[in-house]
XYZ file of C-alpha atoms in Angstrom:
165
model
C -27.178 80.588 18.387
C -24.018 78.515 18.032
C -21.698 81.492 17.636
C -22.837 83.514 20.587
C -21.167 86.277 22.174
C -18.467 85.193 24.638
C -19.248 88.417 27.003
C -19.743 86.262 30.147
C -17.664 83.561 29.169
C -14.716 83.514 31.128
C -13.061 80.176 29.923
C -10.959 81.713 27.095
C -10.166 85.035 29.087
C -9.626 83.462 32.582
C -5.848 82.512 32.205
C -3.998 84.592 29.721
C -0.896 82.885 28.577
C 2.404 83.271 29.958
C 5.978 82.698 29.093
C 5.363 79.000 28.165
C 3.016 80.105 25.342
C 5.761 82.156 23.520
C 6.057 79.134 21.099
C 2.502 79.458 20.348
C 2.464 82.996 19.563
C 3.157 82.741 15.475
C 0.468 80.373 15.643
C -2.013 82.722 17.483
C -0.956 85.806 15.104
C -1.746 83.542 12.235
C -5.226 82.738 13.611
C -5.929 86.519 14.387
C -5.059 87.254 10.583
C -7.183 84.733 9.244
C -10.243 85.714 11.686
C -9.632 89.438 10.858
C -9.718 88.662 7.587
C -13.037 87.029 7.846
C -14.610 89.696 9.899
C -13.516 92.414 7.628
C -14.745 90.418 4.686
C -17.865 89.714 6.149
C -18.543 93.380 6.562
C -17.492 94.218 3.072
C -19.854 91.538 2.084
C -22.741 92.626 4.121
C -22.816 95.940 2.504
C -23.101 94.444 -0.990
C -25.406 91.587 -0.719
C -29.274 91.988 -1.703
C -30.895 89.911 1.024
C -31.632 91.145 4.670
C -31.110 87.605 6.058
C -27.366 87.168 4.872
C -26.783 90.828 5.464
C -27.994 90.436 9.110
C -26.091 86.857 9.297
C -22.823 88.538 7.929
C -22.808 91.250 10.413
C -23.380 88.847 13.050
C -20.311 86.473 11.807
C -18.222 89.414 11.724
C -18.932 90.446 15.270
C -18.102 86.949 16.373
C -14.920 86.885 14.549
C -13.958 90.246 16.051
C -14.378 88.795 19.390
C -12.539 85.896 18.563
C -9.751 88.200 17.305
C -9.776 90.230 20.618
C -9.638 87.265 22.729
C -6.459 85.863 20.916
C -4.718 89.164 21.002
C -5.008 89.198 24.732
C -3.240 86.022 24.733
C -0.481 86.969 22.621
C -0.134 90.141 24.513
C 0.081 88.103 27.973
C 2.908 86.138 26.314
C 4.724 89.286 26.077
C 4.397 89.379 22.166
C 3.082 91.795 19.926
C -0.127 91.058 17.943
C 0.019 91.303 14.099
C -0.567 94.639 12.172
C -4.250 94.863 11.399
C -3.627 95.702 7.774
C -2.975 92.801 5.419
C -2.143 92.807 1.689
C -3.685 89.317 1.444
C -7.095 90.953 2.680
C -6.957 93.684 0.104
C -6.102 91.219 -2.713
C -9.044 88.962 -1.793
C -11.398 91.909 -1.249
C -10.577 93.068 -4.966
C -10.931 89.730 -6.196
C -14.471 89.073 -4.680
C -15.693 92.705 -5.758
C -14.799 91.625 -9.292
C -16.233 88.325 -9.106
C -19.314 89.885 -7.617
C -19.857 92.462 -10.316
C -19.659 89.902 -13.030
C -21.543 87.070 -11.277
C -25.277 86.233 -12.058
C -26.147 86.022 -8.060
C -24.155 88.211 -6.155
C -25.521 86.975 -2.822
C -24.564 83.319 -3.866
C -20.844 84.493 -4.683
C -20.238 86.206 -1.466
C -21.567 83.273 0.436
C -19.475 80.898 -1.376
C -16.238 83.195 -0.881
C -17.022 83.434 2.812
C -17.302 79.698 3.066
C -13.794 79.471 1.748
C -12.552 81.753 4.332
C -14.608 79.797 7.136
C -13.028 76.557 5.737
C -9.497 78.081 6.431
C -10.216 79.274 9.745
C -11.515 76.033 10.868
C -8.556 74.255 9.285
C -6.184 76.888 10.881
C -7.801 76.188 14.262
C -7.695 72.341 13.956
C -4.233 72.430 13.190
C -3.458 74.966 15.915
C -5.263 72.585 18.618
C -3.150 69.565 17.358
C 0.390 71.598 17.379
C -0.274 73.889 20.568
C 2.819 73.575 22.730
C 1.595 75.468 25.746
C -1.405 73.608 27.659
C -2.981 76.984 28.481
C -3.021 77.992 24.769
C -4.577 74.514 23.803
C -7.178 75.106 26.217
C -7.901 78.454 24.679
C -7.930 77.190 21.277
C -10.099 74.150 22.144
C -12.651 76.326 23.792
C -12.958 78.653 20.649
C -13.148 75.592 18.356
C -16.648 74.620 18.753
C -17.863 78.112 17.877
C -15.377 78.423 14.863
C -17.098 75.175 13.697
C -20.406 76.452 14.359
C -19.709 79.522 12.313
C -18.341 77.460 9.471
C -21.252 75.251 9.430
C -23.790 77.876 9.571
C -22.062 79.634 6.300
C -21.840 76.123 4.649
C -25.846 75.589 5.363
C -26.369 79.005 3.916
C -24.438 78.046 0.867
C -26.195 74.814 0.151
C -29.463 76.658 0.738
C -28.664 79.113 -1.974
C -27.646 76.312 -4.292
């Protein structure tokens, strides 16, 4: 599976960021927020979709995003900074919007997949930008390590959206 657990993968965790990575902390924190929003949104959507296949995919994607958040938080902490607060006004607003959309849509599963693809689009774009703009080599290496997994998750949700349309 493209978005497999990184339990035995030491590349991303081997060299936590040091003082040189402090310039990259705001970027890492932004990625943490976007990935956390995705994980929480996946969990919320999993509870509401009709399809068992989608429910399983959403739980899998939520777990993958949670692992990503955990790893990025380690690097923020190693740089001597504080990871962002887990609460997000934007997340709560988005949940309300999608819940409303799902209640009025003809096909709830399709609505959730479309919204999740938008979240994946945002995470992928943020990761690509972060790789290009990373100042510390160790942070660029961490981001480059995660980028294929982020891209694979994005592609899975996009393929699911296309299959449902």
